[in-house]
mmCIF file of C-alpha atoms and ligand atoms in Angstrom:
data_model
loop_
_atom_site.group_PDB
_atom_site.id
_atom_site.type_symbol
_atom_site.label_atom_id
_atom_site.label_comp_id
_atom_site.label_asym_id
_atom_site.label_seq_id
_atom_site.Cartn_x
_atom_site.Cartn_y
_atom_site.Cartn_z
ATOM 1 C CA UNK A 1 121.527 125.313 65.516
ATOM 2 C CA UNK A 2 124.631 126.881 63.594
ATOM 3 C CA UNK A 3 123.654 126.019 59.984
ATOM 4 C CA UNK A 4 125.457 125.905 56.560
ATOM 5 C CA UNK A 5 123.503 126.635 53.919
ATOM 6 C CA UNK A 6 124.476 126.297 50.366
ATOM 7 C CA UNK A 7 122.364 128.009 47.310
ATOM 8 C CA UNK A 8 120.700 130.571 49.378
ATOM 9 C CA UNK A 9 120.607 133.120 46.878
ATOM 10 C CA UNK A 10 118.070 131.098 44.996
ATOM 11 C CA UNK A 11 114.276 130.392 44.671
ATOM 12 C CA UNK A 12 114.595 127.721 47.298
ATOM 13 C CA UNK A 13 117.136 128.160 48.911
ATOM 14 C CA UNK A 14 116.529 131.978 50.037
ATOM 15 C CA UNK A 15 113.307 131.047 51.495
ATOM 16 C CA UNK A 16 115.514 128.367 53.355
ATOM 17 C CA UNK A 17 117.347 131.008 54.852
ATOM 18 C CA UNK A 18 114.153 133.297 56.061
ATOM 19 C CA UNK A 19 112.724 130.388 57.732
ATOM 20 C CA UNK A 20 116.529 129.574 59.457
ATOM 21 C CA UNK A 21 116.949 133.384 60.731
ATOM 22 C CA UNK A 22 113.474 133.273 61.813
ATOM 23 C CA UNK A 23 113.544 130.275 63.564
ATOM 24 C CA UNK A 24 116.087 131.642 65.761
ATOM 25 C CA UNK A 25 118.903 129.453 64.268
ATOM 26 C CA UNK A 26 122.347 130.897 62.904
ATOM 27 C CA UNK A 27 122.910 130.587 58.940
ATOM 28 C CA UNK A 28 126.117 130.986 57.433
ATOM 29 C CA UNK A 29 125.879 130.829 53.390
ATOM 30 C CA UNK A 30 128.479 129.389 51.399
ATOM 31 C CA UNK A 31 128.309 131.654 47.940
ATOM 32 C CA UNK A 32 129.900 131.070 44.432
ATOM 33 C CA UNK A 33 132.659 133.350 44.392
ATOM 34 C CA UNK A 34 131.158 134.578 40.932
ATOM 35 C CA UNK A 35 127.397 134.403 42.423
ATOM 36 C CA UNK A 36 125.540 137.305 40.320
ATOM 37 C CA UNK A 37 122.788 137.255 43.385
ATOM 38 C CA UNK A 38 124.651 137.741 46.400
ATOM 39 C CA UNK A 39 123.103 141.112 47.046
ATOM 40 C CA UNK A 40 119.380 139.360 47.755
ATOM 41 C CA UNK A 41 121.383 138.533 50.920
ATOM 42 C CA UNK A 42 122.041 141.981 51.800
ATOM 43 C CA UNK A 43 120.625 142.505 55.445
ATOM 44 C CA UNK A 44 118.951 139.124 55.691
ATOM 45 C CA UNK A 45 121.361 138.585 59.251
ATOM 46 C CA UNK A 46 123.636 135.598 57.630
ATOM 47 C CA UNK A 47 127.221 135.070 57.755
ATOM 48 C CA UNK A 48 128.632 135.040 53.803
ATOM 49 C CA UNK A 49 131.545 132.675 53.121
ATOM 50 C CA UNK A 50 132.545 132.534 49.155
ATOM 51 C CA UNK A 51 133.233 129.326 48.035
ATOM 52 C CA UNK A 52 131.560 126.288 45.519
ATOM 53 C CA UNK A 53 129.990 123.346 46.355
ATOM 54 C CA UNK A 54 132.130 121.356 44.221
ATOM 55 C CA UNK A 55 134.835 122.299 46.016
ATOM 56 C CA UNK A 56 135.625 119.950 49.243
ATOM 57 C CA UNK A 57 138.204 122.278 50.940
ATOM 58 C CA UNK A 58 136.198 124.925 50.905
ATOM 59 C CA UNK A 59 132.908 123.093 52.411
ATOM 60 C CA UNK A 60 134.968 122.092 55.403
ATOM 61 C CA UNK A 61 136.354 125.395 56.108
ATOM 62 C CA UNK A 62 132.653 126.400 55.928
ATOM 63 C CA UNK A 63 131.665 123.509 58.194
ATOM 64 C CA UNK A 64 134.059 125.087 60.972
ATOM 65 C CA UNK A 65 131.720 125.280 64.049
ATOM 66 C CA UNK A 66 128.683 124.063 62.389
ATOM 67 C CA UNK A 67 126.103 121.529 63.825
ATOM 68 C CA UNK A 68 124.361 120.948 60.058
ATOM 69 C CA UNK A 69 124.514 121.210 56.433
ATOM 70 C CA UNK A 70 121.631 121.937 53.945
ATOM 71 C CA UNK A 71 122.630 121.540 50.793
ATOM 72 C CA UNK A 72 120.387 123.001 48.439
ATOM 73 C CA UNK A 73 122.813 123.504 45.675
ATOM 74 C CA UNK A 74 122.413 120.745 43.767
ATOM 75 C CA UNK A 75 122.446 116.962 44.469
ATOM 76 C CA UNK A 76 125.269 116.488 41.696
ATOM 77 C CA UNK A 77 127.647 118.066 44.733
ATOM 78 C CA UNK A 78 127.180 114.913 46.478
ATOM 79 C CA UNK A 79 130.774 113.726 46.493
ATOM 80 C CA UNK A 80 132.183 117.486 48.097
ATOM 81 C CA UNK A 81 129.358 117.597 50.281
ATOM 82 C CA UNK A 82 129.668 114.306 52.088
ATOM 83 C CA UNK A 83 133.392 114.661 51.935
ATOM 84 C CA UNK A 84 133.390 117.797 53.435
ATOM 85 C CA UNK A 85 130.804 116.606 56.180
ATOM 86 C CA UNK A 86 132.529 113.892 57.239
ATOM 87 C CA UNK A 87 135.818 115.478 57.586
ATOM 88 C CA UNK A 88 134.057 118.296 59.823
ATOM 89 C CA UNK A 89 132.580 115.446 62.293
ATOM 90 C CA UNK A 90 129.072 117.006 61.034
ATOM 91 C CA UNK A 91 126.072 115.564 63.043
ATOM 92 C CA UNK A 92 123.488 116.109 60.349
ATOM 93 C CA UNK A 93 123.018 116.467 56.950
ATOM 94 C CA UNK A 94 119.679 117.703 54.606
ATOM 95 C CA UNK A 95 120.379 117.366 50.969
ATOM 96 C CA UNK A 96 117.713 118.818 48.122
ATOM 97 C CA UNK A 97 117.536 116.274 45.400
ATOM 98 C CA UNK A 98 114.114 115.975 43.351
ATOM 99 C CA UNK A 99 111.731 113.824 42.279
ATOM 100 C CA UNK A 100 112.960 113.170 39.038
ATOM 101 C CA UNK A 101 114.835 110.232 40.784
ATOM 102 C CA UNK A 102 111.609 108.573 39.975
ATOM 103 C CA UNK A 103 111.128 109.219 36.495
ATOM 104 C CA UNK A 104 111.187 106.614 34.078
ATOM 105 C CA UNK A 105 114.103 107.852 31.581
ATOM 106 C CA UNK A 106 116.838 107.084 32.624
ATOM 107 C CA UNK A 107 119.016 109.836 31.023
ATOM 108 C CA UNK A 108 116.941 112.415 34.171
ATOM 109 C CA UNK A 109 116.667 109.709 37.350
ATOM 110 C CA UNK A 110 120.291 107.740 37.066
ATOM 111 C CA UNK A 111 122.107 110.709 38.408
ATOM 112 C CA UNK A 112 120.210 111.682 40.876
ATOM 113 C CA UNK A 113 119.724 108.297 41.873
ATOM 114 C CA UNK A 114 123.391 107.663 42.044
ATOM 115 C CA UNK A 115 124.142 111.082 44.127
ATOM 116 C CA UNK A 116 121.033 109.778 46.563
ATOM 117 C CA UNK A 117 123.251 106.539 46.964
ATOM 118 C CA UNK A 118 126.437 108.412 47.411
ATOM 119 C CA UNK A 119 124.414 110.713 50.529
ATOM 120 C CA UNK A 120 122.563 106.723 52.127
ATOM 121 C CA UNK A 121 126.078 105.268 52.274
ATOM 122 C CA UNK A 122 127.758 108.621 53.684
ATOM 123 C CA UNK A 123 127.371 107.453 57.390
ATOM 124 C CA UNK A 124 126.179 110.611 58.858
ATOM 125 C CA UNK A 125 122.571 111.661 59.998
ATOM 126 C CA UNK A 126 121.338 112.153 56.443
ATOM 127 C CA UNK A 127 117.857 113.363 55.069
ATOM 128 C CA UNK A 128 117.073 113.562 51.048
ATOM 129 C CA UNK A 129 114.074 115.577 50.203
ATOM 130 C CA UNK A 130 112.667 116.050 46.790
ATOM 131 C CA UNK A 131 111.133 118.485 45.301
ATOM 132 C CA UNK A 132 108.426 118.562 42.913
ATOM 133 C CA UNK A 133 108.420 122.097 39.987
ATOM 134 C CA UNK A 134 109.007 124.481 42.492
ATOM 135 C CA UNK A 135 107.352 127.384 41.503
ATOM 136 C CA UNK A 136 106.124 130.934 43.763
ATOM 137 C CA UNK A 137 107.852 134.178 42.351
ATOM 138 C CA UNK A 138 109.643 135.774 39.444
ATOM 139 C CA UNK A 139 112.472 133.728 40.870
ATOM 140 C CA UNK A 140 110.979 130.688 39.514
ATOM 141 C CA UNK A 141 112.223 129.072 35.857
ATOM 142 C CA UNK A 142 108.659 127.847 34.732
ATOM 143 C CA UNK A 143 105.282 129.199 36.799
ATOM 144 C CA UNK A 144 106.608 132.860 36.295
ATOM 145 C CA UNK A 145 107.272 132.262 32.350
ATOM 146 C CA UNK A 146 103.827 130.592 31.913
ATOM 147 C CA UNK A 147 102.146 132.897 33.609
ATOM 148 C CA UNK A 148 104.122 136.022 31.358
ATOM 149 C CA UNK A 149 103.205 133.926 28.508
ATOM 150 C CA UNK A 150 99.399 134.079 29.235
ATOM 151 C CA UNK A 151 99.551 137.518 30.095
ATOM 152 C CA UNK A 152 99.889 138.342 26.561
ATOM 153 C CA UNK A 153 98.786 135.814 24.143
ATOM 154 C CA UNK A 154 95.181 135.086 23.520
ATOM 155 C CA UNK A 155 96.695 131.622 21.995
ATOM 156 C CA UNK A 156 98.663 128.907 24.252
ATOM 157 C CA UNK A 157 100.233 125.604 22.715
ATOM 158 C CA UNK A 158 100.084 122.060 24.307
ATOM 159 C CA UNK A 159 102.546 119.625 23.665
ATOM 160 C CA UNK A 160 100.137 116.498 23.404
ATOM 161 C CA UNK A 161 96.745 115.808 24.593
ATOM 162 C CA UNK A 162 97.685 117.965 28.056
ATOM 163 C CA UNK A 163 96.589 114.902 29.980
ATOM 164 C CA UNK A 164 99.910 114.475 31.910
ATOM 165 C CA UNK A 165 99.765 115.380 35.442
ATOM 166 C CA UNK A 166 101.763 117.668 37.195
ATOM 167 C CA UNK A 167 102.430 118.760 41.084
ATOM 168 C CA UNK A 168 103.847 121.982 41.592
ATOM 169 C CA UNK A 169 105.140 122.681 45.284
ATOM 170 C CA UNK A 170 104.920 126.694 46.127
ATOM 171 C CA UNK A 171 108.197 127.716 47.332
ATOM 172 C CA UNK A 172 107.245 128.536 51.125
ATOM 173 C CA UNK A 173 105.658 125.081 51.457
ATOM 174 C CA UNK A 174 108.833 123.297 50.022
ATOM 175 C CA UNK A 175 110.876 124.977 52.339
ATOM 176 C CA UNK A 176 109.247 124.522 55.070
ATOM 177 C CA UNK A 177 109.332 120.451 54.044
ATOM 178 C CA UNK A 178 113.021 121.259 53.858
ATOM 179 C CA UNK A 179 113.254 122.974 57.520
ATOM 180 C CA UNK A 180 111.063 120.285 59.176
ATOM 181 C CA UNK A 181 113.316 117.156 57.682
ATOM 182 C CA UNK A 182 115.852 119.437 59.056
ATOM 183 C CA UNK A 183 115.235 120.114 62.647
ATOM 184 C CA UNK A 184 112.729 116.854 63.324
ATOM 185 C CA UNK A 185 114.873 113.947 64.338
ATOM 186 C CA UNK A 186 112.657 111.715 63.151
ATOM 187 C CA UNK A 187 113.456 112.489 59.122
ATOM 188 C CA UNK A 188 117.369 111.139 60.292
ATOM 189 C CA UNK A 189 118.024 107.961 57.958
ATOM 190 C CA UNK A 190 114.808 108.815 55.613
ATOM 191 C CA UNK A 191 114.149 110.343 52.494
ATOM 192 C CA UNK A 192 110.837 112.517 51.156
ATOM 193 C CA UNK A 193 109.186 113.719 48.471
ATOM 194 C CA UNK A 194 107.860 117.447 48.555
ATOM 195 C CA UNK A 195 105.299 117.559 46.051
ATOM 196 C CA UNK A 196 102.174 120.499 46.078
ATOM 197 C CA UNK A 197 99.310 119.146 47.325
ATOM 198 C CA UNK A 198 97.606 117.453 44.775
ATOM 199 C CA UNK A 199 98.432 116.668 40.774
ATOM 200 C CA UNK A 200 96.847 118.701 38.164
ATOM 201 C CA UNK A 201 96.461 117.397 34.518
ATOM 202 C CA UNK A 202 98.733 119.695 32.381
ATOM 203 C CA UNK A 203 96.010 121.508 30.465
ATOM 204 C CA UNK A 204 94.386 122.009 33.971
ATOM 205 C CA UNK A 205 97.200 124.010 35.315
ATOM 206 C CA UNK A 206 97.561 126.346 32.211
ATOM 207 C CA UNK A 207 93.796 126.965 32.658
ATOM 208 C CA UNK A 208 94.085 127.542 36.536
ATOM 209 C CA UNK A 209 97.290 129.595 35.735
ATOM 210 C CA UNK A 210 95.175 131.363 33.202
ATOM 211 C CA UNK A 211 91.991 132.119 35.439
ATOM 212 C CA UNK A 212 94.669 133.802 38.333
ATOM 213 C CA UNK A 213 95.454 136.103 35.367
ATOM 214 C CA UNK A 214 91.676 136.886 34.656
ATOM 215 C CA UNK A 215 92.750 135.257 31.010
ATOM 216 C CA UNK A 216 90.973 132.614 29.051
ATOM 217 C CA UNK A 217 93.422 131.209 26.227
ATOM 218 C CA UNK A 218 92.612 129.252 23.707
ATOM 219 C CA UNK A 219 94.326 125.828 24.121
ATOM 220 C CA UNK A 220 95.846 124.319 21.085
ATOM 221 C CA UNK A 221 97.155 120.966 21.233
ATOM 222 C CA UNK A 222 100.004 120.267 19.394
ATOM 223 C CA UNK A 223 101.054 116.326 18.180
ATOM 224 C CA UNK A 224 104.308 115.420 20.048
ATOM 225 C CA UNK A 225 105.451 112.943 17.485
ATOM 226 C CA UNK A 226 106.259 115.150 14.450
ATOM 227 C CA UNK A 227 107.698 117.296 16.821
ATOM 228 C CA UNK A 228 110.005 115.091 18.439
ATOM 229 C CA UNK A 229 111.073 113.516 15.004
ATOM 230 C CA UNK A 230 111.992 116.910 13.889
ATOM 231 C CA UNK A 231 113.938 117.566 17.274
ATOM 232 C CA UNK A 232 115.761 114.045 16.285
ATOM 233 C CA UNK A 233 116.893 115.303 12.923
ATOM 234 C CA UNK A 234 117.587 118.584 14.164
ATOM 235 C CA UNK A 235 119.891 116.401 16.398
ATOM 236 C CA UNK A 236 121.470 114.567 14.303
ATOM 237 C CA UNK A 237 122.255 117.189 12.151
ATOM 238 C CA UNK A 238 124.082 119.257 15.581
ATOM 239 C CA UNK A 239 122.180 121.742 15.746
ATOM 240 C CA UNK A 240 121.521 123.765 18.489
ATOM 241 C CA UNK A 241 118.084 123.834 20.369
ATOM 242 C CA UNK A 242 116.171 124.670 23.296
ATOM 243 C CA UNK A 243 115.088 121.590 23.912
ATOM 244 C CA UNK A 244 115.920 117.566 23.267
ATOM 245 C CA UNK A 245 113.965 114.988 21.890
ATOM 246 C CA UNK A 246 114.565 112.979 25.042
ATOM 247 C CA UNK A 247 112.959 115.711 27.141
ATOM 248 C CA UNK A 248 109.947 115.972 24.594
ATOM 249 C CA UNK A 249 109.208 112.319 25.254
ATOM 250 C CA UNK A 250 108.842 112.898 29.031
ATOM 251 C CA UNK A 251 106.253 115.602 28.953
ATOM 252 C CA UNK A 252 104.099 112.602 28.398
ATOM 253 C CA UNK A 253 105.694 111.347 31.823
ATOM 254 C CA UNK A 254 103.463 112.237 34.763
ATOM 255 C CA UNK A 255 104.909 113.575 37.770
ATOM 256 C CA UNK A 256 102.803 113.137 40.422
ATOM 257 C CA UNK A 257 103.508 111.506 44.008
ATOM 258 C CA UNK A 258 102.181 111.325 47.372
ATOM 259 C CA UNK A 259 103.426 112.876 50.081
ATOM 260 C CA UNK A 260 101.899 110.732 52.654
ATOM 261 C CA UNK A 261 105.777 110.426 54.624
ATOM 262 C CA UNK A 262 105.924 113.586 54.573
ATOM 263 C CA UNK A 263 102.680 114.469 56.520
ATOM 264 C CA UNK A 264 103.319 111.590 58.633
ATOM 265 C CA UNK A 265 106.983 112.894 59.695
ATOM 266 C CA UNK A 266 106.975 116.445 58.763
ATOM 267 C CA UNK A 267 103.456 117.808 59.278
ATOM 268 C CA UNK A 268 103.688 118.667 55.749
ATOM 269 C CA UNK A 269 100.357 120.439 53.861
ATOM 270 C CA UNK A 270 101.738 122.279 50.473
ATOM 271 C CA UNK A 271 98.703 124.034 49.543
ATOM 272 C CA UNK A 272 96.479 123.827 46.245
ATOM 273 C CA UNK A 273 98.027 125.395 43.181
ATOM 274 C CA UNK A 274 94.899 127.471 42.559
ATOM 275 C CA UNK A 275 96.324 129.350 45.760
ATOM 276 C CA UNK A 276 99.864 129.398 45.280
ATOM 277 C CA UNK A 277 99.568 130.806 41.552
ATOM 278 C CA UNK A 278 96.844 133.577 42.807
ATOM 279 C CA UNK A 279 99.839 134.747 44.936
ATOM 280 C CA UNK A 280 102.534 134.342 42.534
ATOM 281 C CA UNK A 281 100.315 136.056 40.216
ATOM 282 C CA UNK A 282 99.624 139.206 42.954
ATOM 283 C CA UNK A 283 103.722 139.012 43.377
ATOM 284 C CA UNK A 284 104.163 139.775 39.554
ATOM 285 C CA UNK A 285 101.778 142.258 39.165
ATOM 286 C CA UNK A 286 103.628 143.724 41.928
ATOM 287 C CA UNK A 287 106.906 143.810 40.480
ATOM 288 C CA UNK A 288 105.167 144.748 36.762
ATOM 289 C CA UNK A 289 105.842 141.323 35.098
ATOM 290 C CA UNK A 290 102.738 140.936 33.956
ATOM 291 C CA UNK A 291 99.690 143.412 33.166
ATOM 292 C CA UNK A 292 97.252 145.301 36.174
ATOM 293 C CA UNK A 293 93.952 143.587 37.019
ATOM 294 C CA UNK A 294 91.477 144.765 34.829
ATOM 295 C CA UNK A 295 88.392 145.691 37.147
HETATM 296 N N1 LIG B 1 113.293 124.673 40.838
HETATM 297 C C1 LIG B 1 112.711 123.488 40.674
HETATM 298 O O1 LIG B 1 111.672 123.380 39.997
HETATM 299 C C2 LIG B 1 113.305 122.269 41.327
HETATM 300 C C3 LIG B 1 112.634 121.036 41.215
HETATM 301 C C4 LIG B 1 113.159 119.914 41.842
HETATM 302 C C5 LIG B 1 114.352 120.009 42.554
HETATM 303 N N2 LIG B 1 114.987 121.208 42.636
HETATM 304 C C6 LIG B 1 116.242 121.285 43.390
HETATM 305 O O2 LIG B 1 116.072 122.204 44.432
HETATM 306 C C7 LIG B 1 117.291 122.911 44.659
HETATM 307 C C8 LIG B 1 117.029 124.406 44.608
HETATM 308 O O3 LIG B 1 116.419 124.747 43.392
HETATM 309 P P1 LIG B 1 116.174 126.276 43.034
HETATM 310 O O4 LIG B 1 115.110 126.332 42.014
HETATM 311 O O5 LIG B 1 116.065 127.080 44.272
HETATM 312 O O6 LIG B 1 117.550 126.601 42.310
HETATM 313 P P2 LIG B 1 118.076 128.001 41.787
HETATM 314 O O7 LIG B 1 117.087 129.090 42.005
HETATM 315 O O8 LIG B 1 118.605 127.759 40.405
HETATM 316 O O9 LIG B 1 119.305 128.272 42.763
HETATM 317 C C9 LIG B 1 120.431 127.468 42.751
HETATM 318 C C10 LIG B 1 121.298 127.938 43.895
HETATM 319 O O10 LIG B 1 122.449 127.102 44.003
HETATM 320 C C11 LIG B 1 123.615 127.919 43.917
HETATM 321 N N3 LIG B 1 124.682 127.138 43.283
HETATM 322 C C12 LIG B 1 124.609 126.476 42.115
HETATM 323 N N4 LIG B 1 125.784 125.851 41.876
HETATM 324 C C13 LIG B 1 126.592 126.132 42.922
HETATM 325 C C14 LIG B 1 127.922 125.779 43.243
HETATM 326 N N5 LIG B 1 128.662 125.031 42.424
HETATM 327 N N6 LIG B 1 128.434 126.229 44.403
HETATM 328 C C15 LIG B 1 127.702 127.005 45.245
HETATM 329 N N7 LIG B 1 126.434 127.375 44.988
HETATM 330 C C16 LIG B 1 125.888 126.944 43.837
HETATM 331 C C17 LIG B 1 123.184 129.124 43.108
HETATM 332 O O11 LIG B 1 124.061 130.204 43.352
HETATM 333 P P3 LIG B 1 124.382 131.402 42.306
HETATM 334 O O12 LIG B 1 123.807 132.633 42.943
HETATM 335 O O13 LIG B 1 125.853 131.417 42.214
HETATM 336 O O14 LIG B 1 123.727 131.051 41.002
HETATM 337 C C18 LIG B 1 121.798 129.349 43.697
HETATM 338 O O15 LIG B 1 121.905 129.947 44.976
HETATM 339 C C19 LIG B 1 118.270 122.430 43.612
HETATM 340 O O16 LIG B 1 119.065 121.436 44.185
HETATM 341 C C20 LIG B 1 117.383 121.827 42.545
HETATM 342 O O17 LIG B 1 118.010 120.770 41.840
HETATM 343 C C21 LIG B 1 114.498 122.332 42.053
#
C-alpha cells in the first residue's frame, strides 16, 4: 500500500512509520515545513513532502498516487484531512483521535467529538482509533517526566486520594492498534479505543513506575480542592499557569476503557504497564535520563 502519513516525526507516529517500512508498504511523510524533528527520519526509507495538516492544498498534492491516509497529526485537522481525501478519490482513511472523546468535561471531549463527526460523515472508508496516555520513550510528554521525577526525589506528590485509574498504552502496542485498523478491512466504518491492557489506580502507577526505577517514594497526597480554588483565583486574576482549574478537576476523572473491539477486530494485546515502564525505564538509562542501576 502507498501510504501518507502525517506526524511521523513523533512518539506515535514514528513508530507508525517503522511498522509501515517494515511491513513492506511505501510511506511518504507529510512534514511541517518548520518541523524541528525531521532529522529522526533520516534513513528510515520514506519519501518527505513539507507541508501542514491544516493546509488542504497541500494534503492533496501529498495524496497524489496514494491508496491511504493516516493521520496521526491531530484530530483537530479533520476538516483538511477529509477535504483533501476526498478530492484525491482516497480509498481509505485512519485518523488518531483519543479517548478523551469520552470524558465527562466537556471543555476536553466536545472537540474531539465534533472532529470524530466531521471524519463518520466524510463518506470514505474511515477508521478512528483512540488512544489512551501514550507513553514508551524519552519521546513521551508524561511516563518519561514521572519517571525523571522519581529518579531524584525521595518525595512524590498526589493530587487527591490517587484512587483514579489510569491506562497507559506503550507506544509499539498503540501503533500496532493503529496499523491493524489500517490494513484489516474489517475496522472500515468503525471506531476503537487503544487503551494498555488493564487500568491502574493512579498511586499504583507512580509506585510501579517507582519499583522499575529500584525507588521507593514516599507518597504524599495532596487535597485537590484548595488547590483548584487557588488555580481559580489565580485565574481570575490572569495569571499565567501551568495548569487550569478545569484540568485539576479531571484528575479525579478515571480513564479507563475496554478494548474488547479492538481484540475482537484487531488482535489487539497492549501489554501490562509493569512491562512497558521496565523498558522505558532500560531506554532512559540508556540515553542517561535518569541514574544507572544500582547493583
Ligand atoms: N501522546 C498521548 O498521550 C496521546 C494520547 C491520546 C491521543 N494522542 C493522539 O495521538 C496522536 C499522536 O500523538 P503523539 O504523542 O505521537 O504526538 P507528538 O509526539 O506530539 O507528535 C505530533 C506529530 O504531529 C506533527 N504535527 C503537529 N501539527 C502538525 C501540523 N499542523 N501539520 C503537520 N504535522 C503536524 C508533529 O510534527 P512536528 O515535528 O512539526 O512537531 C509531530 O510529528 C495525536 O493525534 C494525539 O492527539 C496522543
Amino acid at each position: 500500500m502507498r501510504v501518507l502519513l502525517t506526524g511521523a516525526t513523533g512518539l506515535l507516529g514514528f513508530e507508525l512509520l517503522k511498522l509501515l517500512i517494515s511491513e513492506g508498504h511505501e510511506a511518504r511523510c507529510l512534514v511541517r515545513t518548520d518541523s524541528p524533528n525531521v532529522s529522526r527520519l533520516d534513513g528510515e526509507g520514506a519519501e518527505i513532502l513539507r507541508g501542514d495538516a491544516a493546509d488542504e492544498e497541500a494534503l492533496c498534492r501529498a495524496l497524489r498516487g496514494a491508496d491511504a491516509l493516516l493521520h496521526v497529526a491531530g484530530i483537530e485537522y479533520a476538516p483538511s484531512v477529509v477535504g483533501a481525501a476526498r478530492r484525491a478519490g482516497l480509498e481509505r482513511l485512519v485518523v488518531v483521535g483519543s479517548t478523551s472523546a469520552h470524558s465527562s468535561f466537556e471543555f476536553r471531549s466536545a472537540p474531539k467529538k465534533r472532529m470524530e463527526g466531521v471524519v463518520r460523515a466524510s463518506g470514505l472508508d474511515w477508521t478512528i482509533v483512540r488512544p489512551t496516555m501514550i507513553y514508551g520513550s524519552e519521546r513521551d510528554k508524561n511516563v518519561h517526566r514521572l519517571l525523571r521525577f522519581l529518579d531524584r526525589s525521595p518525595v512524590f506528590p498526589i493530587f487527591g486520594p490517587g484512587t483514579n485509574l489510569w491506562q497507559p498504552v506503550y507506544h509499539e502496542d498503540c501503533a500496532r492498534g493503529v496499523y491493524e485498523a489500517l490494513v484489516r478491512p474489517a475496522a472500515a466504518g468503525r471506531s476503537y479505543d487503544l487503551p494498555g491492557a488493564s487500568p491502574l489506580p493512579y498511586a499504583t502507577l507512580v509506585e510501579t513506575a517507582a519499583r522499575a526505577l529500584g525507588r521507593e517514594p514516599r507518597l504524599v497526597r495532596l487535597s485537590l480542592g484548595p488547590i483548584r480554588r487557588a488555580l481559580l483565583l489565580a485565574e481570575t486574576l490572569r495569571l499565567p499557569l501551568p495548569i487550569k482549574s478545569e484540568q485539576v478537576l479531571r484528575l479525579r476523572e478515571d480513564k479507563a476503557y475496554p478494548h474488547d473491539e479492538a481484540r475482537r477486530d484487531l488482535d489487539y494485546a497492549p501489554r501490562p504497564f509493569e512491562r512497558g515502564v521496565a523498558l522505558e525505564v532500560a531506554r532512559l538509562r540508556e540515553v542517561g535520563l535518569v541514574k544507572p542501576k544500582i547493583l
